[in-house]
Amino acid sequence: MIIPYTSPNLLGSEATEVAISPFTLVFEKAGLAFAASVMNAIILTSVLSAGNSGLYAATRMLWSMAMENKAPKLLKKVNRRGIPIAALVTTTIIGALTFITTLSENGTVIYTWLLSASGLTGFIAWVGIAISHYRFRRAFVKQGYSLDTLAYKAKFFPFGPILALALCLLVIVGQDYNAFIHPDWGNPGWWQRIAISYIGLPVFLVFWLSYKLIHKTKVIPLEDCEFDK
């Protein structure tokens, strides 16, 4: 079954509400309401699972940052079961506020901004992972360690991390490459489109540069990297 790209239920149409799942829409168009309900249940279960893992990851990340003095000390607090309760409450409040904002009249716009920012941030994180892996292997060998002592050795080094870095940078730069092919400098809507597509990049750069300037950090030479810990 073909759904018109102008369908008001699809993201990117003129709809003022968040689009529904295209799978659900197909079942509804086919008259299989029961199947559509099952699909909705599956999607909701997946969303809850993703939300649960996101809550856990964000909580532990805040707690770890606090333990390294990279976040407020309050976030170090844990209960008697070892759960970082302060970080958990903080993450829950931020998540709840984010959800509430999507219920406003401009909910679709807010959702798009949040989705773009978080999606781009994920690729930025993978850039950091690729660089870290590349430098780890080089420093490990430079300091005289044998790769045979590693429990796992990534194949295709250094091609693997270099390729991953190049592809991630390509995705980041090409978030909305078509806007640069047909620029409309005088149109406020064009600038908003660029901002939505790349909002995660300046946010990352501001925090990263601020941390480096405040703490005066430098790139650690390969021969000075620590592996004993």
Coordinates of N, CA and C in Angstrom, one line a residue:
M1 N 0.8 -1.2 0.0 CA 0.0 0.0 0.0 C 0.9 1.2 0.0
I2 N 0.5 2.2 -0.8 CA 1.3 3.4 -1.0 C 0.6 4.6 -0.2
I3 N 1.3 5.3 0.6 CA 0.7 6.4 1.4 C 1.3 7.7 0.7
P4 N 0.4 8.6 0.3 CA 0.9 9.9 -0.3 C 1.8 10.6 0.6
Y5 N 2.8 11.2 0.1 CA 3.8 12.0 0.9 C 3.1 13.2 1.5
T6 N 2.0 13.6 1.0 CA 1.2 14.8 1.5 C 0.3 14.4 2.6
S7 N 0.3 13.1 3.0 CA -0.6 12.7 4.1 C -0.4 13.5 5.4
P8 N -1.5 14.1 6.0 CA -1.3 14.9 7.1 C -0.8 14.2 8.4
N9 N -0.7 12.8 8.3 CA -0.2 12.1 9.4 C 1.3 11.8 9.3
L10 N 2.0 12.2 8.2 CA 3.4 12.0 8.1 C 4.2 13.2 8.5
L11 N 5.3 12.9 9.1 CA 6.2 14.0 9.5 C 6.7 14.7 8.3
G12 N 6.7 16.0 8.3 CA 7.1 16.8 7.2 C 6.0 17.3 6.4
S13 N 4.7 16.9 6.7 CA 3.6 17.5 6.0 C 3.2 18.8 6.7
E14 N 2.0 19.2 6.4 CA 1.6 20.5 7.0 C 0.9 20.2 8.3
A15 N 0.9 19.0 8.9 CA 0.3 18.7 10.1 C 0.8 19.5 11.3
T16 N 0.0 19.8 12.2 CA 0.4 20.6 13.4 C 0.7 19.7 14.6
E17 N 0.4 18.4 14.4 CA 0.7 17.5 15.5 C 1.8 16.5 15.1
V18 N 2.4 15.9 16.1 CA 3.5 14.9 15.9 C 2.9 13.8 15.0
A19 N 3.6 13.4 14.0 CA 3.2 12.3 13.1 C 3.0 11.0 13.8
I20 N 2.1 10.2 13.3 CA 2.0 8.8 13.8 C 2.9 7.9 13.1
S21 N 3.0 6.7 13.6 CA 3.9 5.7 12.9 C 3.4 5.3 11.5
P22 N 4.2 5.3 10.5 CA 3.7 4.9 9.2 C 3.2 3.5 9.1
F23 N 3.8 2.6 10.0 CA 3.3 1.2 10.0 C 1.8 1.2 10.5
T24 N 1.6 2.0 11.6 CA 0.2 2.0 12.1 C -0.7 2.6 11.0
L25 N -0.3 3.6 10.3 CA -1.1 4.2 9.3 C -1.4 3.3 8.1
V26 N -0.5 2.4 7.8 CA -0.7 1.4 6.7 C -1.8 0.4 7.2
F27 N -1.7 0.0 8.4 CA -2.8 -1.0 8.9 C -4.1 -0.3 9.0
E28 N -4.2 1.0 9.3 CA -5.4 1.7 9.4 C -6.0 1.8 8.0
K29 N -5.2 2.2 7.0 CA -5.7 2.3 5.7 C -6.2 1.0 5.1
A30 N -5.6 -0.1 5.6 CA -6.0 -1.4 5.1 C -7.2 -1.9 5.8
G31 N -7.7 -1.2 6.8 CA -8.8 -1.6 7.5 C -8.5 -2.6 8.6
L32 N -7.3 -2.8 9.0 CA -6.9 -3.7 10.0 C -6.6 -3.0 11.3
A33 N -7.7 -2.6 11.9 CA -7.6 -1.7 13.1 C -6.9 -2.5 14.3
F34 N -7.2 -3.8 14.4 CA -6.6 -4.6 15.4 C -5.0 -4.6 15.3
A35 N -4.6 -4.8 14.0 CA -3.2 -4.9 13.7 C -2.5 -3.6 14.1
A36 N -3.2 -2.5 13.8 CA -2.7 -1.1 14.1 C -2.5 -1.0 15.6
S37 N -3.5 -1.5 16.4 CA -3.4 -1.4 17.8 C -2.2 -2.2 18.3
V38 N -2.0 -3.4 17.8 CA -0.9 -4.2 18.1 C 0.4 -3.5 17.8
M39 N 0.5 -2.9 16.7 CA 1.7 -2.1 16.3 C 2.0 -1.0 17.2
N40 N 0.9 -0.3 17.6 CA 1.0 0.8 18.6 C 1.6 0.3 19.9
A41 N 1.1 -0.9 20.3 CA 1.6 -1.4 21.6 C 3.0 -1.8 21.5
I42 N 3.5 -2.3 20.4 CA 4.9 -2.7 20.2 C 5.7 -1.4 20.2
I43 N 5.3 -0.4 19.5 CA 6.0 0.9 19.5 C 6.1 1.5 20.9
L44 N 5.0 1.5 21.6 CA 5.0 2.1 23.0 C 6.0 1.3 23.9
T45 N 6.0 -0.1 23.7 CA 6.9 -0.9 24.5 C 8.4 -0.5 24.2
S46 N 8.6 -0.3 22.9 CA 10.0 0.0 22.5 C 10.4 1.4 23.0
V47 N 9.4 2.3 23.0 CA 9.7 3.7 23.5 C 10.0 3.7 25.0
L48 N 9.2 2.9 25.7 CA 9.4 2.8 27.2 C 10.8 2.1 27.5
S49 N 11.1 1.1 26.7 CA 12.4 0.5 26.9 C 13.6 1.5 26.6
A50 N 13.4 2.2 25.5 CA 14.4 3.2 25.2 C 14.5 4.3 26.2
G51 N 13.3 4.7 26.7 CA 13.3 5.8 27.8 C 14.0 5.3 29.0
N52 N 13.7 4.0 29.4 CA 14.3 3.4 30.6 C 15.8 3.4 30.5
S53 N 16.3 2.9 29.3 CA 17.8 2.8 29.1 C 18.4 4.2 29.1
G54 N 17.7 5.2 28.5 CA 18.2 6.5 28.5 C 18.2 7.2 29.8
L55 N 17.2 6.9 30.7 CA 17.2 7.4 32.0 C 18.4 6.8 32.8
Y56 N 18.6 5.5 32.7 CA 19.7 4.9 33.4 C 21.1 5.5 32.9
A57 N 21.3 5.6 31.6 CA 22.5 6.1 31.1 C 22.8 7.5 31.5
A58 N 21.8 8.3 31.4 CA 21.9 9.8 31.8 C 22.2 9.9 33.3
T59 N 21.5 9.1 34.1 CA 21.8 9.2 35.5 C 23.2 8.8 35.9
R60 N 23.6 7.7 35.3 CA 25.0 7.2 35.6 C 26.0 8.1 35.1
M61 N 25.7 8.8 34.0 CA 26.7 9.7 33.4 C 26.8 10.9 34.3
L62 N 25.7 11.5 34.7 CA 25.8 12.6 35.6 C 26.5 12.3 36.9
W63 N 26.3 11.1 37.5 CA 26.9 10.7 38.7 C 28.4 10.5 38.5
S64 N 28.8 9.9 37.3 CA 30.2 9.7 37.0 C 30.9 11.1 36.8
M65 N 30.3 12.0 36.2 CA 30.8 13.4 36.0 C 31.0 14.1 37.3
A66 N 30.0 13.9 38.2 CA 30.2 14.5 39.6 C 31.3 13.9 40.3
M67 N 31.5 12.6 40.2 CA 32.6 11.9 40.9 C 34.0 12.4 40.4
E68 N 34.0 12.8 39.1 CA 35.3 13.4 38.5 C 35.3 14.9 38.7
N69 N 34.4 15.5 39.5 CA 34.4 16.9 39.7 C 34.1 17.7 38.4
K70 N 33.3 17.1 37.5 CA 32.9 17.7 36.2 C 31.5 18.1 36.2
A71 N 30.8 17.9 37.4 CA 29.4 18.3 37.5 C 29.2 18.6 39.0
P72 N 28.1 19.3 39.4 CA 27.9 19.7 40.8 C 28.1 18.5 41.8
K73 N 28.7 18.8 42.9 CA 28.9 17.8 43.9 C 27.7 17.1 44.4
L74 N 26.6 17.9 44.4 CA 25.3 17.3 44.9 C 24.9 16.0 44.2
L75 N 25.3 15.9 42.9 CA 25.0 14.7 42.1 C 25.8 13.5 42.5
K76 N 26.7 13.6 43.5 CA 27.4 12.5 44.0 C 26.6 11.6 44.9
K77 N 25.5 12.2 45.5 CA 24.8 11.6 46.5 C 24.1 10.3 46.1
V78 N 24.3 9.2 46.9 CA 23.6 7.9 46.6 C 22.9 7.5 47.8
N79 N 21.9 6.6 47.6 CA 21.1 6.1 48.8 C 21.8 4.9 49.3
R80 N 21.2 4.2 50.3 CA 21.9 3.1 51.0 C 22.0 1.9 50.0
R81 N 21.3 1.9 48.9 CA 21.4 0.8 47.9 C 22.4 1.1 46.8
G82 N 23.0 2.3 47.0 CA 24.0 2.6 46.0 C 23.5 3.3 44.7
I83 N 22.2 3.7 44.8 CA 21.6 4.3 43.6 C 21.9 5.8 43.7
P84 N 22.4 6.4 42.6 CA 22.7 7.9 42.6 C 21.4 8.7 42.5
I85 N 20.7 8.8 43.7 CA 19.4 9.4 43.8 C 19.3 10.8 43.3
A86 N 20.3 11.6 43.6 CA 20.3 13.0 43.2 C 20.4 13.1 41.6
A87 N 21.3 12.4 41.0 CA 21.4 12.4 39.6 C 20.1 11.8 38.9
L88 N 19.5 10.8 39.6 CA 18.3 10.2 39.0 C 17.1 11.2 39.1
V89 N 17.0 11.9 40.2 CA 15.9 12.9 40.3 C 16.1 14.1 39.3
T90 N 17.4 14.5 39.1 CA 17.7 15.6 38.2 C 17.4 15.1 36.7
T91 N 17.8 13.9 36.4 CA 17.5 13.4 35.0 C 16.0 13.3 34.8
T92 N 15.2 12.8 35.8 CA 13.8 12.6 35.7 C 13.1 14.0 35.5
I93 N 13.5 15.0 36.3 CA 12.9 16.3 36.2 C 13.1 16.9 34.8
I94 N 14.3 16.8 34.3 CA 14.7 17.3 33.0 C 13.9 16.6 31.9
G95 N 13.8 15.3 32.0 CA 13.0 14.5 31.0 C 11.5 14.8 31.1
A96 N 11.0 15.0 32.3 CA 9.6 15.4 32.4 C 9.3 16.7 31.8
L97 N 10.2 17.7 32.1 CA 10.0 19.1 31.5 C 10.1 19.0 30.0
T98 N 11.0 18.2 29.5 CA 11.1 18.1 28.0 C 9.8 17.5 27.4
F99 N 9.3 16.5 28.1 CA 8.0 15.9 27.6 C 6.9 16.9 27.6
I100 N 6.8 17.7 28.7 CA 5.7 18.6 28.9 C 5.7 19.7 27.8
T101 N 6.9 20.1 27.4 CA 7.1 21.2 26.4 C 6.5 20.7 25.0
T102 N 6.6 19.4 24.8 CA 6.1 18.9 23.5 C 4.5 18.9 23.4
L103 N 3.9 19.1 24.6 CA 2.4 19.2 24.6 C 1.9 20.6 24.3
S104 N 2.8 21.5 24.1 CA 2.3 22.9 23.8 C 1.9 23.0 22.4
E105 N 1.4 24.2 22.0 CA 1.0 24.4 20.6 C 2.2 24.3 19.6
N106 N 3.4 24.6 20.1 CA 4.5 24.4 19.2 C 5.3 23.1 19.5
G107 N 4.5 22.1 19.9 CA 5.1 20.8 20.3 C 5.9 20.2 19.2
T108 N 5.4 20.2 18.0 CA 6.1 19.6 16.9 C 7.5 20.3 16.6
V109 N 7.5 21.6 16.7 CA 8.8 22.4 16.5 C 9.8 22.0 17.6
I110 N 9.3 22.0 18.9 CA 10.2 21.7 20.0 C 10.7 20.3 19.9
Y111 N 9.8 19.3 19.5 CA 10.2 17.9 19.3 C 11.3 17.8 18.2
T112 N 11.1 18.6 17.1 CA 12.1 18.5 16.0 C 13.5 19.1 16.5
W113 N 13.5 20.2 17.3 CA 14.7 20.7 17.8 C 15.4 19.7 18.7
L114 N 14.7 19.1 19.6 CA 15.3 18.2 20.6 C 15.8 17.0 19.8
L115 N 15.1 16.5 18.9 CA 15.5 15.3 18.1 C 16.8 15.6 17.3
S116 N 16.8 16.8 16.7 CA 18.0 17.1 15.9 C 19.2 17.3 16.9
A117 N 19.0 17.9 18.0 CA 20.2 18.2 18.9 C 20.7 16.9 19.5
S118 N 19.8 16.0 19.9 CA 20.2 14.7 20.5 C 20.8 13.8 19.4
G119 N 20.3 13.8 18.2 CA 20.8 12.9 17.2 C 22.2 13.3 16.8
L120 N 22.4 14.6 16.6 CA 23.8 15.1 16.2 C 24.8 14.8 17.4
T121 N 24.3 15.0 18.6 CA 25.2 14.7 19.7 C 25.7 13.3 19.8
G122 N 24.8 12.4 19.3 CA 25.3 11.0 19.3 C 26.4 10.7 18.3
F123 N 26.4 11.4 17.2 CA 27.5 11.3 16.2 C 28.7 12.0 16.7
I124 N 28.6 13.1 17.4 CA 29.7 13.7 18.0 C 30.4 12.8 19.1
A125 N 29.6 12.1 19.8 CA 30.1 11.1 20.8 C 30.9 10.1 20.1
W126 N 30.4 9.6 18.9 CA 31.2 8.5 18.2 C 32.5 9.1 17.6
V127 N 32.5 10.4 17.3 CA 33.7 11.0 16.8 C 34.8 10.9 18.0
G128 N 34.3 11.2 19.2 CA 35.2 11.1 20.3 C 35.7 9.7 20.6
I129 N 34.8 8.7 20.4 CA 35.2 7.3 20.6 C 36.2 6.8 19.6
A130 N 36.0 7.3 18.3 CA 37.0 6.9 17.2 C 38.3 7.5 17.5
I131 N 38.4 8.8 17.9 CA 39.7 9.4 18.2 C 40.3 8.7 19.4
S132 N 39.5 8.4 20.5 CA 40.1 7.8 21.7 C 40.7 6.4 21.3
H133 N 40.0 5.6 20.5 CA 40.5 4.3 20.2 C 41.8 4.4 19.4
Y134 N 41.8 5.3 18.4 CA 43.0 5.5 17.6 C 44.2 5.9 18.5
R135 N 44.0 6.9 19.4 CA 45.1 7.3 20.2 C 45.5 6.3 21.3
F136 N 44.5 5.5 21.8 CA 44.8 4.4 22.7 C 45.8 3.4 22.1
R137 N 45.4 2.9 20.9 CA 46.3 1.9 20.3 C 47.7 2.4 20.0
R138 N 47.8 3.7 19.5 CA 49.1 4.3 19.2 C 49.9 4.5 20.5
A139 N 49.3 5.0 21.5 CA 50.0 5.2 22.8 C 50.4 3.9 23.4
F140 N 49.5 2.9 23.3 CA 49.8 1.5 23.9 C 51.1 0.9 23.3
V141 N 51.2 1.0 22.0 CA 52.3 0.4 21.3 C 53.6 1.3 21.5
K142 N 53.4 2.6 21.5 CA 54.5 3.6 21.6 C 55.2 3.4 23.0
Q143 N 54.4 3.0 24.0 CA 55.0 2.9 25.3 C 55.6 1.5 25.5
G144 N 55.6 0.7 24.5 CA 56.3 -0.6 24.6 C 55.4 -1.8 25.0
Y145 N 54.1 -1.6 25.1 CA 53.2 -2.6 25.5 C 52.9 -3.5 24.3
S146 N 52.6 -4.8 24.6 CA 52.3 -5.8 23.5 C 50.8 -5.9 23.3
L147 N 50.4 -5.9 22.1 CA 49.0 -6.0 21.8 C 48.4 -7.4 22.2
D148 N 49.3 -8.3 22.4 CA 48.9 -9.7 22.8 C 48.4 -9.7 24.2
T149 N 48.7 -8.6 25.0 CA 48.1 -8.6 26.4 C 46.7 -8.1 26.4
L150 N 46.2 -7.6 25.3 CA 44.8 -7.1 25.3 C 43.9 -8.3 25.1
A151 N 42.8 -8.2 25.8 CA 41.8 -9.3 25.7 C 41.1 -9.2 24.3
Y152 N 41.0 -8.1 23.8 CA 40.4 -7.9 22.5 C 41.1 -6.9 21.6
K153 N 41.5 -7.3 20.4 CA 42.2 -6.4 19.5 C 41.3 -6.1 18.3
A154 N 40.9 -4.9 18.1 CA 40.1 -4.5 17.0 C 40.8 -4.8 15.6
K155 N 40.2 -5.4 14.7 CA 40.8 -5.7 13.4 C 40.8 -4.4 12.6
F156 N 41.6 -4.5 11.6 CA 41.7 -3.4 10.6 C 42.1 -2.1 11.1
F157 N 42.9 -2.1 12.3 CA 43.4 -0.8 12.8 C 44.6 -0.5 11.9
P158 N 44.9 0.8 11.6 CA 44.1 2.0 12.0 C 43.0 2.4 11.1
F159 N 42.7 1.5 10.0 CA 41.7 1.8 9.1 C 40.3 2.0 9.7
G160 N 40.0 1.1 10.7 CA 38.7 1.1 11.3 C 38.3 2.4 12.0
P161 N 39.1 2.9 12.9 CA 38.7 4.1 13.6 C 38.8 5.4 12.7
I162 N 39.7 5.3 11.7 CA 39.8 6.4 10.7 C 38.6 6.5 9.9
L163 N 38.1 5.3 9.4 CA 36.9 5.3 8.6 C 35.7 5.7 9.4
A164 N 35.6 5.2 10.7 CA 34.5 5.6 11.5 C 34.5 7.1 11.8
L165 N 35.7 7.7 12.0 CA 35.8 9.2 12.2 C 35.4 9.9 10.9
A166 N 35.8 9.5 9.8 CA 35.5 10.1 8.5 C 34.0 10.1 8.2
L167 N 33.4 8.9 8.5 CA 31.9 8.7 8.2 C 31.1 9.6 9.2
C168 N 31.5 9.6 10.4 CA 30.8 10.4 11.4 C 30.9 11.9 11.1
L169 N 32.0 12.4 10.7 CA 32.2 13.8 10.3 C 31.4 14.1 9.0
L170 N 31.3 13.1 8.1 CA 30.5 13.3 6.9 C 29.0 13.4 7.3
V171 N 28.6 12.6 8.2 CA 27.1 12.7 8.6 C 26.9 14.0 9.3
I172 N 27.8 14.4 10.2 CA 27.6 15.7 10.9 C 27.5 16.9 9.9
V173 N 28.5 16.9 9.0 CA 28.5 18.1 8.0 C 27.3 18.0 7.1
G174 N 26.9 16.8 6.7 CA 25.9 16.6 5.7 C 24.5 16.5 6.3
Q175 N 24.3 16.9 7.5 CA 22.9 16.9 8.2 C 21.9 17.5 7.2
D176 N 22.2 18.6 6.6 CA 21.2 19.3 5.7 C 22.0 19.9 4.6
Y177 N 22.8 19.1 3.9 CA 23.7 19.6 2.9 C 22.9 20.3 1.7
N178 N 21.7 19.9 1.5 CA 20.8 20.4 0.5 C 20.6 21.9 0.7
A179 N 20.5 22.3 1.9 CA 20.3 23.7 2.2 C 21.4 24.6 1.8
F180 N 22.6 24.0 1.8 CA 23.8 24.8 1.3 C 23.9 24.8 -0.2
I181 N 23.3 23.7 -0.8 CA 23.3 23.7 -2.3 C 22.4 24.7 -2.9
H182 N 21.3 25.0 -2.2 CA 20.3 26.0 -2.6 C 20.1 27.0 -1.5
P183 N 21.1 27.8 -1.2 CA 21.0 28.7 0.0 C 20.0 29.9 -0.3
D184 N 19.4 30.3 0.8 CA 18.5 31.5 0.7 C 18.8 32.4 1.9
W185 N 19.9 33.1 1.8 CA 20.4 33.8 2.9 C 19.4 34.8 3.5
G186 N 18.6 35.4 2.7 CA 17.7 36.4 3.2 C 16.4 35.9 3.8
N187 N 16.2 34.6 3.8 CA 15.0 33.9 4.3 C 15.2 33.5 5.7
P188 N 14.4 34.0 6.7 CA 14.6 33.6 8.1 C 14.3 32.1 8.2
G189 N 13.4 31.6 7.4 CA 13.1 30.1 7.5 C 14.3 29.3 7.1
W190 N 15.1 29.8 6.2 CA 16.3 29.0 5.8 C 17.3 28.9 7.0
W191 N 17.4 30.0 7.7 CA 18.3 30.1 8.9 C 17.8 29.2 10.0
Q192 N 16.5 29.2 10.1 CA 15.9 28.3 11.2 C 16.1 26.8 10.8
R193 N 16.0 26.5 9.5 CA 16.3 25.2 9.1 C 17.7 24.7 9.4
I194 N 18.7 25.6 9.1 CA 20.1 25.4 9.4 C 20.3 25.2 10.9
A195 N 19.7 26.0 11.7 CA 19.8 26.0 13.1 C 19.3 24.7 13.7
I196 N 18.1 24.2 13.2 CA 17.6 23.0 13.6 C 18.5 21.8 13.3
S197 N 19.1 21.8 12.1 CA 19.9 20.7 11.6 C 21.2 20.6 12.4
Y198 N 21.8 21.8 12.8 CA 23.1 21.8 13.3 C 23.2 22.3 14.8
I199 N 22.1 22.4 15.5 CA 22.1 23.0 16.8 C 23.0 22.3 17.8
G200 N 23.1 20.9 17.6 CA 23.9 20.2 18.5 C 25.4 20.5 18.4
L201 N 25.9 20.9 17.3 CA 27.3 21.2 17.1 C 27.8 22.4 17.9
P202 N 27.1 23.6 17.8 CA 27.6 24.8 18.6 C 27.4 24.5 20.1
V203 N 26.4 23.8 20.5 CA 26.2 23.5 21.9 C 27.4 22.7 22.4
F204 N 27.8 21.7 21.7 CA 28.9 20.9 22.1 C 30.2 21.7 22.1
L205 N 30.4 22.5 21.1 CA 31.6 23.4 21.1 C 31.7 24.3 22.2
V206 N 30.6 24.9 22.6 CA 30.5 25.9 23.7 C 31.0 25.2 25.0
F207 N 30.4 24.0 25.3 CA 30.7 23.3 26.5 C 32.1 22.8 26.5
W208 N 32.6 22.3 25.4 CA 33.9 21.7 25.2 C 35.0 22.8 25.4
L209 N 34.8 23.9 24.7 CA 35.8 24.9 24.8 C 35.8 25.6 26.1
S210 N 34.6 25.7 26.7 CA 34.5 26.3 28.1 C 35.3 25.5 29.1
Y211 N 35.1 24.2 29.0 CA 35.8 23.3 29.9 C 37.3 23.4 29.7
K212 N 37.8 23.4 28.5 CA 39.2 23.5 28.2 C 39.8 24.8 28.7
L213 N 39.0 25.9 28.5 CA 39.5 27.2 29.0 C 39.6 27.3 30.5
I214 N 38.5 26.8 31.1 CA 38.4 26.9 32.6 C 39.5 26.0 33.3
H215 N 39.6 24.8 32.8 CA 40.5 23.8 33.4 C 41.9 23.8 32.7
K216 N 42.1 24.6 31.7 CA 43.3 24.7 30.9 C 43.9 23.3 30.6
T217 N 43.1 22.5 30.0 CA 43.5 21.1 29.6 C 44.2 21.1 28.3
K218 N 45.1 20.2 28.1 CA 45.8 20.0 26.8 C 45.8 18.6 26.4
V219 N 46.1 18.4 25.1 CA 46.1 17.0 24.6 C 47.3 16.3 25.2
I220 N 47.1 15.2 25.8 CA 48.1 14.4 26.4 C 49.0 13.7 25.4
P221 N 50.3 13.9 25.4 CA 51.2 13.2 24.5 C 51.1 11.7 24.6
L222 N 51.3 11.0 23.5 CA 51.1 9.5 23.5 C 52.0 8.9 24.6
E223 N 53.2 9.4 24.7 CA 54.1 8.7 25.7 C 53.8 9.0 27.2
D224 N 52.8 9.9 27.4 CA 52.4 10.2 28.8 C 51.1 9.6 29.2
C225 N 50.4 9.0 28.2 CA 49.1 8.4 28.5 C 49.3 7.3 29.6
E226 N 48.4 7.2 30.5 CA 48.5 6.2 31.6 C 47.6 5.0 31.4
F227 N 48.3 3.8 31.5 CA 47.6 2.5 31.3 C 47.5 1.7 32.6
D228 N 48.4 2.0 33.6 CA 48.4 1.2 34.8 C 47.1 1.2 35.6
K229 N 46.4 2.3 35.5 CA 45.1 2.4 36.2 C 44.0 1.6 35.6

